[in-house]
PDB file of C-alpha atoms in Angstrom:
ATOM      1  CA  UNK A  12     144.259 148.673 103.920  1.00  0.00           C
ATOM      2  CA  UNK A  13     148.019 147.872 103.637  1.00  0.00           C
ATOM      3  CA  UNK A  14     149.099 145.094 101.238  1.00  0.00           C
ATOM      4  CA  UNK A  15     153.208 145.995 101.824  1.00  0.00           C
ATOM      5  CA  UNK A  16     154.870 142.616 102.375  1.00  0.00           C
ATOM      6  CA  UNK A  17     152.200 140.627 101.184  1.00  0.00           C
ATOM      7  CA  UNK A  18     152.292 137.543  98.622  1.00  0.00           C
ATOM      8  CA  UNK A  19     149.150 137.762  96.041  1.00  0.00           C
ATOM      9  CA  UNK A  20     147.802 135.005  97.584  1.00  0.00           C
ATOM     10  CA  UNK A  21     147.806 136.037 100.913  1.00  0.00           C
ATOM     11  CA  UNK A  22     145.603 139.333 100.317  1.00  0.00           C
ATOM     12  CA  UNK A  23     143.338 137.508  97.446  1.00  0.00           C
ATOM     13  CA  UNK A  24     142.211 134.740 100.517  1.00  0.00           C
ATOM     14  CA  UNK A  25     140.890 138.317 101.710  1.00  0.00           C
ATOM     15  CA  UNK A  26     137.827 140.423 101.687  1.00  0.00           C
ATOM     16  CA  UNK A  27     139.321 142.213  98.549  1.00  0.00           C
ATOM     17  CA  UNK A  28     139.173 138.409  97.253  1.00  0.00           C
ATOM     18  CA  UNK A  29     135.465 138.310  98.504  1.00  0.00           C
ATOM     19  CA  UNK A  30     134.691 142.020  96.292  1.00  0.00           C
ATOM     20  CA  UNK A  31     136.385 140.628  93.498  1.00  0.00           C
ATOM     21  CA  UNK A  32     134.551 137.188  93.491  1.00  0.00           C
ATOM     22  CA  UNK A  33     131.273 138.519  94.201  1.00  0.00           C
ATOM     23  CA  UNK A  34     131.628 140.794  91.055  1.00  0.00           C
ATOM     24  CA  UNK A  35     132.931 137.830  88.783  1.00  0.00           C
ATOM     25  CA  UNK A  36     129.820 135.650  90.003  1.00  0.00           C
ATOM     26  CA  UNK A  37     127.413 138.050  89.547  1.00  0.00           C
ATOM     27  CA  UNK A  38     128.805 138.898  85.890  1.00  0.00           C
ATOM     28  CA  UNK A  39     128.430 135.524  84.471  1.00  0.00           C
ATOM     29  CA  UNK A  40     125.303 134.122  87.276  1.00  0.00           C
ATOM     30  CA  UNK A  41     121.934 134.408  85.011  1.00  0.00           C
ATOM     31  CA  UNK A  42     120.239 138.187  84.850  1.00  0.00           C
ATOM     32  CA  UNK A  43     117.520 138.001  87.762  1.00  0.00           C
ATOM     33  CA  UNK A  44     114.574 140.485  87.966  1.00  0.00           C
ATOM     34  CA  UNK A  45     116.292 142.627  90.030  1.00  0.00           C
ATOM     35  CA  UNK A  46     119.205 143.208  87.510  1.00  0.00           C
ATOM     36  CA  UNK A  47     122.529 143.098  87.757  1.00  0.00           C
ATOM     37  CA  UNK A  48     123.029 145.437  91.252  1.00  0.00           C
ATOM     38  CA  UNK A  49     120.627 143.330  93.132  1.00  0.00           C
ATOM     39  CA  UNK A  50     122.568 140.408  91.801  1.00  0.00           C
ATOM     40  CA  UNK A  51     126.108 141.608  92.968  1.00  0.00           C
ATOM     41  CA  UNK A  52     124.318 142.634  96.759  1.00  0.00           C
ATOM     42  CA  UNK A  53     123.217 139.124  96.759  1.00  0.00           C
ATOM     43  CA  UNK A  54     126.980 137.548  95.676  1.00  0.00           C
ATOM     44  CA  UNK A  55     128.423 139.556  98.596  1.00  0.00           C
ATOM     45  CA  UNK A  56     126.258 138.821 101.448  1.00  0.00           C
ATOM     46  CA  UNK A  57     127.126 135.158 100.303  1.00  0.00           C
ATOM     47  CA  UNK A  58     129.256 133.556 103.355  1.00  0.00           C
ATOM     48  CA  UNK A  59     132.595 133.716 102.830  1.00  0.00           C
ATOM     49  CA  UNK A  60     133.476 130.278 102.709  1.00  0.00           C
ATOM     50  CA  UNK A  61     130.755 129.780 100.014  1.00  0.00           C
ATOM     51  CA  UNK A  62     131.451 132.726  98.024  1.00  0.00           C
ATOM     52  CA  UNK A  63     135.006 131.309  97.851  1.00  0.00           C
ATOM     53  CA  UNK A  64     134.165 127.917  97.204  1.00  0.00           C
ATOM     54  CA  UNK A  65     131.653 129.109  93.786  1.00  0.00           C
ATOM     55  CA  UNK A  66     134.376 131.686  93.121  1.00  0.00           C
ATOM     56  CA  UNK A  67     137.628 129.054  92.868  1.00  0.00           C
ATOM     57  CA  UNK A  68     135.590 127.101  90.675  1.00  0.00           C
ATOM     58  CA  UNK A  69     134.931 129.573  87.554  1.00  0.00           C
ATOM     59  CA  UNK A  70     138.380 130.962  88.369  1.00  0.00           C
ATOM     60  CA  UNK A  71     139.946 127.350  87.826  1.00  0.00           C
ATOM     61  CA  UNK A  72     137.049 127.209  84.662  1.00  0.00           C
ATOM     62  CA  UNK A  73     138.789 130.933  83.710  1.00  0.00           C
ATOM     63  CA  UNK A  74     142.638 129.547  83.816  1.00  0.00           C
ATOM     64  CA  UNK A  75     142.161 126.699  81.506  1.00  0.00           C
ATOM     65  CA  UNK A  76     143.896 126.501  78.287  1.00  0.00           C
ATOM     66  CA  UNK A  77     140.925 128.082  76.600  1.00  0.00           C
ATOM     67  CA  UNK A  78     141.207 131.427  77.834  1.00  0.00           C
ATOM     68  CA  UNK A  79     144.768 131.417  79.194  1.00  0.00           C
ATOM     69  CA  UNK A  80     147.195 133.548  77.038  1.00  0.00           C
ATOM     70  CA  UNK A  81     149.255 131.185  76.078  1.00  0.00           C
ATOM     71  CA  UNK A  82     146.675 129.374  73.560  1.00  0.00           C
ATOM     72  CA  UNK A  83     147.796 130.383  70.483  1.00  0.00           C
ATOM     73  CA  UNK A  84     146.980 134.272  69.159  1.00  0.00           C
ATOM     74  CA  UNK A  85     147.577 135.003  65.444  1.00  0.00           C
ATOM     75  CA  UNK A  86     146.691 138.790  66.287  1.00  0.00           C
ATOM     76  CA  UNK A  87     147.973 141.730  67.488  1.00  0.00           C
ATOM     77  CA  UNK A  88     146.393 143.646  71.259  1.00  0.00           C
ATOM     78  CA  UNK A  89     147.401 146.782  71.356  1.00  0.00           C
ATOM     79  CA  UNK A  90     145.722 149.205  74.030  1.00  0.00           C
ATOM     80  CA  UNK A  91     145.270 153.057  74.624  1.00  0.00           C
ATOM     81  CA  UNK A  92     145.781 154.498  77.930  1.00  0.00           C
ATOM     82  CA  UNK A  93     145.827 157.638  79.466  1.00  0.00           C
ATOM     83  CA  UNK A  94     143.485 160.786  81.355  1.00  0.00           C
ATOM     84  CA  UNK A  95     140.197 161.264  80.367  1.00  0.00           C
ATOM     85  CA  UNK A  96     139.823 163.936  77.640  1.00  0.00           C
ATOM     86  CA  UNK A  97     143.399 162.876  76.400  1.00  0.00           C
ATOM     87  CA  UNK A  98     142.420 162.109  72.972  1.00  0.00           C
ATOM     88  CA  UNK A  99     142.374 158.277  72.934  1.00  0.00           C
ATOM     89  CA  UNK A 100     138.748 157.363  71.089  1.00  0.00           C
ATOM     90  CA  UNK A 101     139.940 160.302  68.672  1.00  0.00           C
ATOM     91  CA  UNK A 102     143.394 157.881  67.978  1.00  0.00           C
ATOM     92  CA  UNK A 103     142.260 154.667  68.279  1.00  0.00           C
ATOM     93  CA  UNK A 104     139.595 155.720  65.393  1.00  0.00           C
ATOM     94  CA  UNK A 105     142.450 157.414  63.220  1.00  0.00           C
ATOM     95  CA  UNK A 106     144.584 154.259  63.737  1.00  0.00           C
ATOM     96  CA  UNK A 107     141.859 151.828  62.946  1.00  0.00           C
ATOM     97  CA  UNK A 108     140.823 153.538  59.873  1.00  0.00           C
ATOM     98  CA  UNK A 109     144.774 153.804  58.686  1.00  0.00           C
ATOM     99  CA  UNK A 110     145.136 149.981  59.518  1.00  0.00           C
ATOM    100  CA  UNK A 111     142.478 149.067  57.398  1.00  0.00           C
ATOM    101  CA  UNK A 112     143.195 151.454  54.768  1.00  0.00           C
ATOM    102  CA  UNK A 113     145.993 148.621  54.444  1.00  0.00           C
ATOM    103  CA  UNK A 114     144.051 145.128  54.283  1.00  0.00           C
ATOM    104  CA  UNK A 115     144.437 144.827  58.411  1.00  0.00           C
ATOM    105  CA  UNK A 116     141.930 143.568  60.082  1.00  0.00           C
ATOM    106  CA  UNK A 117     140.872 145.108  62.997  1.00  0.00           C
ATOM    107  CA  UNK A 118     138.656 144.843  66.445  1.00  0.00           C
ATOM    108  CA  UNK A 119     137.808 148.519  68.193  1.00  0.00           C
ATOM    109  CA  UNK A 120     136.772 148.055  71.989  1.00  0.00           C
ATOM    110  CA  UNK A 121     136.735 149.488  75.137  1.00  0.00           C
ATOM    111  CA  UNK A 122     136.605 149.360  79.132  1.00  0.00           C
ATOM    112  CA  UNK A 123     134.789 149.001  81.180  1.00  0.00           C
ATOM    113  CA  UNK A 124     132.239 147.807  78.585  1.00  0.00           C
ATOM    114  CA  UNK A 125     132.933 145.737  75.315  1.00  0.00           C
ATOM    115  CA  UNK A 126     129.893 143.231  75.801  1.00  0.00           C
ATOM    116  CA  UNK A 127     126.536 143.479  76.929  1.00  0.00           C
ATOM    117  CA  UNK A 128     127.464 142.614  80.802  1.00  0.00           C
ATOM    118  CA  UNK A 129     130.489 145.027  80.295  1.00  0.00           C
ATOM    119  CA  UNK A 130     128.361 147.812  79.548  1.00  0.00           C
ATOM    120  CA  UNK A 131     125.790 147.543  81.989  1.00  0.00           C
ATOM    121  CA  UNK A 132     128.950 147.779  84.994  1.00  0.00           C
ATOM    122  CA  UNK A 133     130.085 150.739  82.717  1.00  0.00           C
ATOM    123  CA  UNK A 134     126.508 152.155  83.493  1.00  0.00           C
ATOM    124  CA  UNK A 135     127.167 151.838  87.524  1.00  0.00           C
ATOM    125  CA  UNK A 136     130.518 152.366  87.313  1.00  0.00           C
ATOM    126  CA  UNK A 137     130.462 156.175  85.544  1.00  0.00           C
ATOM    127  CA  UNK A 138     127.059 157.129  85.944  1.00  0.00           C
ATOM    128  CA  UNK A 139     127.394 160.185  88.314  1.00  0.00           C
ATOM    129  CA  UNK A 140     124.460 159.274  90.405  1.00  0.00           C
ATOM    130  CA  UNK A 141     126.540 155.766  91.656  1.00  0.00           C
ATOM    131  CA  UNK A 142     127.876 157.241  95.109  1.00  0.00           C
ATOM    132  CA  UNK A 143     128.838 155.378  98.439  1.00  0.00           C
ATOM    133  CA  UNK A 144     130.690 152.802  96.278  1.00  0.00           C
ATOM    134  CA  UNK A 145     133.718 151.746  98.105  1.00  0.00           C
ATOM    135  CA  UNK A 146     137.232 151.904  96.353  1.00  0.00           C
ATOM    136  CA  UNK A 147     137.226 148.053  96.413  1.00  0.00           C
ATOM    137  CA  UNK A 148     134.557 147.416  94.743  1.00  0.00           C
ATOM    138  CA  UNK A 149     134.861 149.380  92.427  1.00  0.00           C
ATOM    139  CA  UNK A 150     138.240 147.870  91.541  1.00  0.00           C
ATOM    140  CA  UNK A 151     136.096 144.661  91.914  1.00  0.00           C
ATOM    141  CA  UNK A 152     133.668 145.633  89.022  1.00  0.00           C
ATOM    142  CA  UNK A 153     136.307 146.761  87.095  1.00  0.00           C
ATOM    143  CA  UNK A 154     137.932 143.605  86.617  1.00  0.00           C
ATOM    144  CA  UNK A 155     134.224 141.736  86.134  1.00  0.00           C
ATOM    145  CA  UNK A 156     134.137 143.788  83.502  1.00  0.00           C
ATOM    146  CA  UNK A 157     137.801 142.867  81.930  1.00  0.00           C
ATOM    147  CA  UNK A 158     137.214 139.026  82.828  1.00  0.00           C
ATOM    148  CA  UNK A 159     134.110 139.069  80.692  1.00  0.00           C
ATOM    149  CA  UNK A 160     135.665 141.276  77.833  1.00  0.00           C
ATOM    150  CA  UNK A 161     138.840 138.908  77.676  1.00  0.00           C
ATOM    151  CA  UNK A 162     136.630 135.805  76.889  1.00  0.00           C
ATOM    152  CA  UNK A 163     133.945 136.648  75.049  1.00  0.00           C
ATOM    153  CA  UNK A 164     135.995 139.558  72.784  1.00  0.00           C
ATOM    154  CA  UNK A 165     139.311 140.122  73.048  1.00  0.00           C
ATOM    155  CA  UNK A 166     140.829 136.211  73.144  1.00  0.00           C
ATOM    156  CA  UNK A 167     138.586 135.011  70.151  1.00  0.00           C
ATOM    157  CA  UNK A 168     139.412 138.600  67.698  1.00  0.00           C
ATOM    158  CA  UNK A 169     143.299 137.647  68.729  1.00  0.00           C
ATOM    159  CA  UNK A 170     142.467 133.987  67.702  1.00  0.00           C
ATOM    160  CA  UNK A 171     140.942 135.192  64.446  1.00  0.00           C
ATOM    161  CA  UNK A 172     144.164 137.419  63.626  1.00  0.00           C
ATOM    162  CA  UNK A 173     142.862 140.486  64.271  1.00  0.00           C
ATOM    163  CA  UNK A 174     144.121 143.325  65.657  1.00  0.00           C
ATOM    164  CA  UNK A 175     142.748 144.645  69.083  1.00  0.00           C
ATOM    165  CA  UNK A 176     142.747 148.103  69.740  1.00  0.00           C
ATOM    166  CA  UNK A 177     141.299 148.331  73.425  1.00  0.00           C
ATOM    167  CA  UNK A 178     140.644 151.881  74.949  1.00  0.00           C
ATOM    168  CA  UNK A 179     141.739 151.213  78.521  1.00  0.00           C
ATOM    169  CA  UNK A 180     143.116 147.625  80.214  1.00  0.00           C
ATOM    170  CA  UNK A 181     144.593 146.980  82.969  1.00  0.00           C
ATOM    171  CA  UNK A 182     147.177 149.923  83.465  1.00  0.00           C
ATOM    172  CA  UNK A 183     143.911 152.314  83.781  1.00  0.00           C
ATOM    173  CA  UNK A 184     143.044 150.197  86.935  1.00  0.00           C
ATOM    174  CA  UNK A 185     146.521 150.482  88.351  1.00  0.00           C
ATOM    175  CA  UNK A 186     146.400 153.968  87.939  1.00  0.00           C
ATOM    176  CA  UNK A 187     143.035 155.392  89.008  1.00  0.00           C
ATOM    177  CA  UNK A 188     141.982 152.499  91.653  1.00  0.00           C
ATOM    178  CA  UNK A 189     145.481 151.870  92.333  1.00  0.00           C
ATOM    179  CA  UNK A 190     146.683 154.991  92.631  1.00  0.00           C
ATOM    180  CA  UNK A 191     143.879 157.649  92.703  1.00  0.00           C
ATOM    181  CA  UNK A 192     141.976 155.435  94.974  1.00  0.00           C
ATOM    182  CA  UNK A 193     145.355 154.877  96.702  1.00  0.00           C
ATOM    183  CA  UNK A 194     144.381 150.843  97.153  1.00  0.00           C
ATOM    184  CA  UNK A 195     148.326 150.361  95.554  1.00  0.00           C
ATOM    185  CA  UNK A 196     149.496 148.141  92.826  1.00  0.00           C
ATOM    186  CA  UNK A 197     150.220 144.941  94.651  1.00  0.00           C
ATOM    187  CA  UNK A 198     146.094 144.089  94.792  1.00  0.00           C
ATOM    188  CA  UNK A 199     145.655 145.330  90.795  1.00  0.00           C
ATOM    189  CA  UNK A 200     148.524 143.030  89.643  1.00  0.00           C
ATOM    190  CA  UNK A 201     147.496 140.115  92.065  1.00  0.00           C
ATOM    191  CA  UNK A 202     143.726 140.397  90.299  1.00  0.00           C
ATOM    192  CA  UNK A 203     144.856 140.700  87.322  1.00  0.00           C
ATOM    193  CA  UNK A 204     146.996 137.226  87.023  1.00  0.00           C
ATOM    194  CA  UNK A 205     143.887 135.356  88.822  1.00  0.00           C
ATOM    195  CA  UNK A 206     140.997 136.974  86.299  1.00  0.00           C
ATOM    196  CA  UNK A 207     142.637 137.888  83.700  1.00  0.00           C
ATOM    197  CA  UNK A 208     145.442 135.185  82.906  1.00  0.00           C
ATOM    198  CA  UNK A 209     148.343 137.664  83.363  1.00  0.00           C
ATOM    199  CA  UNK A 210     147.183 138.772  79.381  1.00  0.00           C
ATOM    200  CA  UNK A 211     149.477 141.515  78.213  1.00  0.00           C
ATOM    201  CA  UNK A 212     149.363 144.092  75.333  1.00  0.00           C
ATOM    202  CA  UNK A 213     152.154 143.960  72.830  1.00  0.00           C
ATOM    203  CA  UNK A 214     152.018 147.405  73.065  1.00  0.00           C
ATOM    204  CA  UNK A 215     150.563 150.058  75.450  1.00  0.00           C
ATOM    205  CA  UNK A 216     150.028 153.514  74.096  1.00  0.00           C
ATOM    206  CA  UNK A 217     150.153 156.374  76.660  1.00  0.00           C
ATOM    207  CA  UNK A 218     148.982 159.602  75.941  1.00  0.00           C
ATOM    208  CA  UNK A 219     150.396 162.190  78.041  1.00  0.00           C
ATOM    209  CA  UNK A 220     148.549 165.713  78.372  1.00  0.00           C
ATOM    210  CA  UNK A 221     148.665 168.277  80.949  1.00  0.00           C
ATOM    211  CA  UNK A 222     146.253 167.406  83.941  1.00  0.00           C
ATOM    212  CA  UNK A 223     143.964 170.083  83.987  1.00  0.00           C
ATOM    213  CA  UNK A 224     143.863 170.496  80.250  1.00  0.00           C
ATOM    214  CA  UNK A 225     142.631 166.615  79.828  1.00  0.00           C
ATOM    215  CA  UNK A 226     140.254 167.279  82.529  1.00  0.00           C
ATOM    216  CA  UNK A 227     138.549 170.162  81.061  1.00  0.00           C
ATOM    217  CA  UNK A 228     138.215 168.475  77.874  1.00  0.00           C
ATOM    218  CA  UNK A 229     136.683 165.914  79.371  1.00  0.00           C
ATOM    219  CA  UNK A 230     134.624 167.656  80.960  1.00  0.00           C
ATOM    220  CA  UNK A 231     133.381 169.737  77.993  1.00  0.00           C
ATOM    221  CA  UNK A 232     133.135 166.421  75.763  1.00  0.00           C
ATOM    222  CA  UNK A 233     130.456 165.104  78.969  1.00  0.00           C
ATOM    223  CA  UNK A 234     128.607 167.744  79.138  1.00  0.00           C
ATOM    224  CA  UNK A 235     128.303 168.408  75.034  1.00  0.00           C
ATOM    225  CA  UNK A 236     126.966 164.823  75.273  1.00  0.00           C
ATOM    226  CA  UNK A 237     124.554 164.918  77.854  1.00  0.00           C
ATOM    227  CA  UNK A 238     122.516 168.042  76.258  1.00  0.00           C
ATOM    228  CA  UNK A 239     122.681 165.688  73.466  1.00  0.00           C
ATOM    229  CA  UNK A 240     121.804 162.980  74.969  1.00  0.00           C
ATOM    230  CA  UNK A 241     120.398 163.086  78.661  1.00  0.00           C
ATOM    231  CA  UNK A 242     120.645 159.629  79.251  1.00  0.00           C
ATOM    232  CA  UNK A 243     123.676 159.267  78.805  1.00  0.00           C
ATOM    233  CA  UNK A 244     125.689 160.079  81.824  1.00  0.00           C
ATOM    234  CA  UNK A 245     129.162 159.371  82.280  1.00  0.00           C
ATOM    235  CA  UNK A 246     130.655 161.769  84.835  1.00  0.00           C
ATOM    236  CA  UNK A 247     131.316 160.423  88.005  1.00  0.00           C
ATOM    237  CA  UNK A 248     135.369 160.524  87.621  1.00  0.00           C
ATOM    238  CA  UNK A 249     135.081 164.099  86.309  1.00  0.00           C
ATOM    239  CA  UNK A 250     134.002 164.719  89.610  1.00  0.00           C
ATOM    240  CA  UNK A 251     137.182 164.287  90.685  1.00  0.00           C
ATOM    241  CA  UNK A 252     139.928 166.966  92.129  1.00  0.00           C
ATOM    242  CA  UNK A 253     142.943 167.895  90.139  1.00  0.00           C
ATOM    243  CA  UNK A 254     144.907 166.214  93.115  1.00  0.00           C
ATOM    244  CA  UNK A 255     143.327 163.231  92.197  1.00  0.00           C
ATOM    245  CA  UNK A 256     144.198 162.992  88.742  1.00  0.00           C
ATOM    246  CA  UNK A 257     147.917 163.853  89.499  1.00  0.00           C
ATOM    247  CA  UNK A 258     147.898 160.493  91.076  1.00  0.00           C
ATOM    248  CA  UNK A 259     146.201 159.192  88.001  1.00  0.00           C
ATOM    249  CA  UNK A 260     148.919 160.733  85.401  1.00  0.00           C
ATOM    250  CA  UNK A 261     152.229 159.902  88.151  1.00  0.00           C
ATOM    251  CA  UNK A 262     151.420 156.868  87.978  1.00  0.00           C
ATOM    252  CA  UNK A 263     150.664 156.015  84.334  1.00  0.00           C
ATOM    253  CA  UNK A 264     154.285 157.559  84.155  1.00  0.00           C
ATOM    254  CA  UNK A 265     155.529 155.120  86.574  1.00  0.00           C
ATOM    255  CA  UNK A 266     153.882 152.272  84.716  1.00  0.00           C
ATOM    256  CA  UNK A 267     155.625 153.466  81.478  1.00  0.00           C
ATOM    257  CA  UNK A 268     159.186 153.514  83.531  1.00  0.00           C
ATOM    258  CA  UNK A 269     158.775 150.096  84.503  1.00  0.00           C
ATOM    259  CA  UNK A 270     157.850 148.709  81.631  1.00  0.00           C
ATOM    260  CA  UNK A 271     159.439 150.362  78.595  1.00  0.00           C
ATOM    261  CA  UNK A 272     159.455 147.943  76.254  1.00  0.00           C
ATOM    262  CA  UNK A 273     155.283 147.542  76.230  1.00  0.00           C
ATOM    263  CA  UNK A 274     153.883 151.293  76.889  1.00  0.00           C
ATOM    264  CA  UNK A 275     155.403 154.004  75.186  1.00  0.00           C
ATOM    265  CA  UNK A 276     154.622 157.717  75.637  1.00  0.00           C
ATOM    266  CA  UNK A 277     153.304 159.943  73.201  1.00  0.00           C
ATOM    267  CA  UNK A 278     153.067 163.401  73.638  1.00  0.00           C
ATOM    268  CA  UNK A 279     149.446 164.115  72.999  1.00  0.00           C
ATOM    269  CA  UNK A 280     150.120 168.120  72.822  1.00  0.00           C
ATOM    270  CA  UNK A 281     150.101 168.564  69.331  1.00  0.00           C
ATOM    271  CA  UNK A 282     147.351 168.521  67.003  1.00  0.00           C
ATOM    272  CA  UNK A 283     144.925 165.235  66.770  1.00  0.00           C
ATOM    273  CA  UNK A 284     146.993 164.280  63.345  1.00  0.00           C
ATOM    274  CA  UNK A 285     150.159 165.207  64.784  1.00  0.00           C
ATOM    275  CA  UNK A 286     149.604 162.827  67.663  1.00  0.00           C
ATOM    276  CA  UNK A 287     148.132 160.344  64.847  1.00  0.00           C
ATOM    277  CA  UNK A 288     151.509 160.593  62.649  1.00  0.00           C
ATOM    278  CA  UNK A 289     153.329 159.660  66.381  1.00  0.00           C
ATOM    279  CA  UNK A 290     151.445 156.705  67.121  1.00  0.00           C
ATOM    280  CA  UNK A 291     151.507 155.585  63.423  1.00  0.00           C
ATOM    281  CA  UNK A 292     154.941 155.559  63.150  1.00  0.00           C
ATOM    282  CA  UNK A 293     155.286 153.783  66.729  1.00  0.00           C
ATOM    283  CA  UNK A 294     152.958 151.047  65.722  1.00  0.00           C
ATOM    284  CA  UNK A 295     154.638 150.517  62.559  1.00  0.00           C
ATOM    285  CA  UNK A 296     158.007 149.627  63.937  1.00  0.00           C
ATOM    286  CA  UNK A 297     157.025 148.053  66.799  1.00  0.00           C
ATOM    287  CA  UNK A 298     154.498 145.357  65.286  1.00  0.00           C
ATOM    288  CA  UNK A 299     155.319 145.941  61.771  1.00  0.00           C
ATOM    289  CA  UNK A 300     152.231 146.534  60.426  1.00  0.00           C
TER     290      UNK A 300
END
């Protein structure tokens, strides 16, 4: 699918607008019996014209002062992005811990996941059994998953003067949908500014590893954690070829080169507190805290 030379608009009227509307109705439509997969199936066999219709309604619900970004945030949202197996929970806990150690307080989360809804389209999203799941929707869960996080946890901790440190936002969807799944970074931004209220980080921390090094790590980490826990199955992106994740990591880089004054490199090389000392120091001169 090419989006070169389209407006936002004119791609979003779409079927990628269809993917993406189906996923936001089915994430805040009542649980059914069937759960929430038999709920999204549902959502996109809707006709077009009334999937639209139900969809521009919660998105002109979703735009409305009370969970647009311009309502007025005492707190600080600071996210963590990167490769799998790059060290990011391992950070985000050391930085947590260090702003509190201090009297700040402070909001851990994640994506996909965050809230109950979140967490469930974590399940499908990196369970390893999920398979014939097209790029798009999967970009379309994605940001289900983000709409839902944004209003019921991120907006009200940023409200409440907390700091939000959020493993993964929107740059991780640029980068592995956009990129790795080659749908391009016109249809990410456009979807982002319709569910997500164009909310930006203060600051974006990159950690930047070697590809096949993060890789294997991540793929140890999985694995350690399924023996421990069988259930628990998140390895459908380690699945993934090296080429792949070049994609990934280029453009994360190219993200960082465009915007320079939100996401800042680290070099994640080093030893955990190494890396820690890095992104303490960045964080302290950049929100002052």
């Amino acid at each position: 699918m090419d989006f070169s030379g389209k407006a936002p608009l004119d791609f979003a009227r779409g079927r990628l607008f269809d993917y993406a509307a189906a996923a936001l109705l089915a994430s805040v439509l009542p649980w059914k019996t069937g759960g929430w997969g038999s709920l999204f199936a549902t959502a996109v066999k809707l006709s077009s014209n009334k999937l639209r219709r139900a969809a521009r309604a919660i998105f002109s619900c979703l735009s409305s002062s009370c969970y647009h970004p311009d309502v007025a945030a005492r707190g600080k949202f600071i996210t963590f992005e990167g490769l799998d197996g790059s060290g990011k929970s391992t950070q985000i806990e050391k930085l947590a811990r260090a702003l509190r150690s201090h009297g700040v307080p402070v909001a851990v989360t994640r994506e996909p996941g965050g809230t109950l809804t979140g967490e469930r389209i974590r399940e499908v999203l990196l369970h390893s059994t999920t398979s014939g799941l097209s790029p798009l929707a999967e970009m379309a869960l994605m940001f289900a998953s983000r709409a839902q996080h944004i209003h019921e946890v991120i907006l009200p901790a940023l409200a409440d003067g907390r700091v939000v440190l959020c493993d993964r936002f929107t740059d991780s969807t640029e980068a592995y949908q956009g990129a790795g799944r080659k749908l391009g970074t016109k249809p990410v931004l456009a979807l982002h500014e319709i569910l997500c209220g164009g909310l930006q980080p203060e600051l974006t921390i990159l950690l930047d590893n070697e590809v096949a090094f993060s890789v294997e790590r991540a793929r140890r980490r999985n694995r350690k954690h399924k023996n421990v826990r069988p259930d628990k199955d998140e390895n459908r992106f380690e699945q993934e070829s090296r080429t792949f994740f070049g994609r990934v990591r280029h453009a994360y880089l190219a993200i960082a080169t465009r915007e320079p004054q939100r996401v800042h490199v680290i070099n994640a090389r080093g030893t955990p507190q190494e890396t820690h000392a890095l992104i303490r120091e960045l964080v302290r001169k950049k929100l002052k805290i």
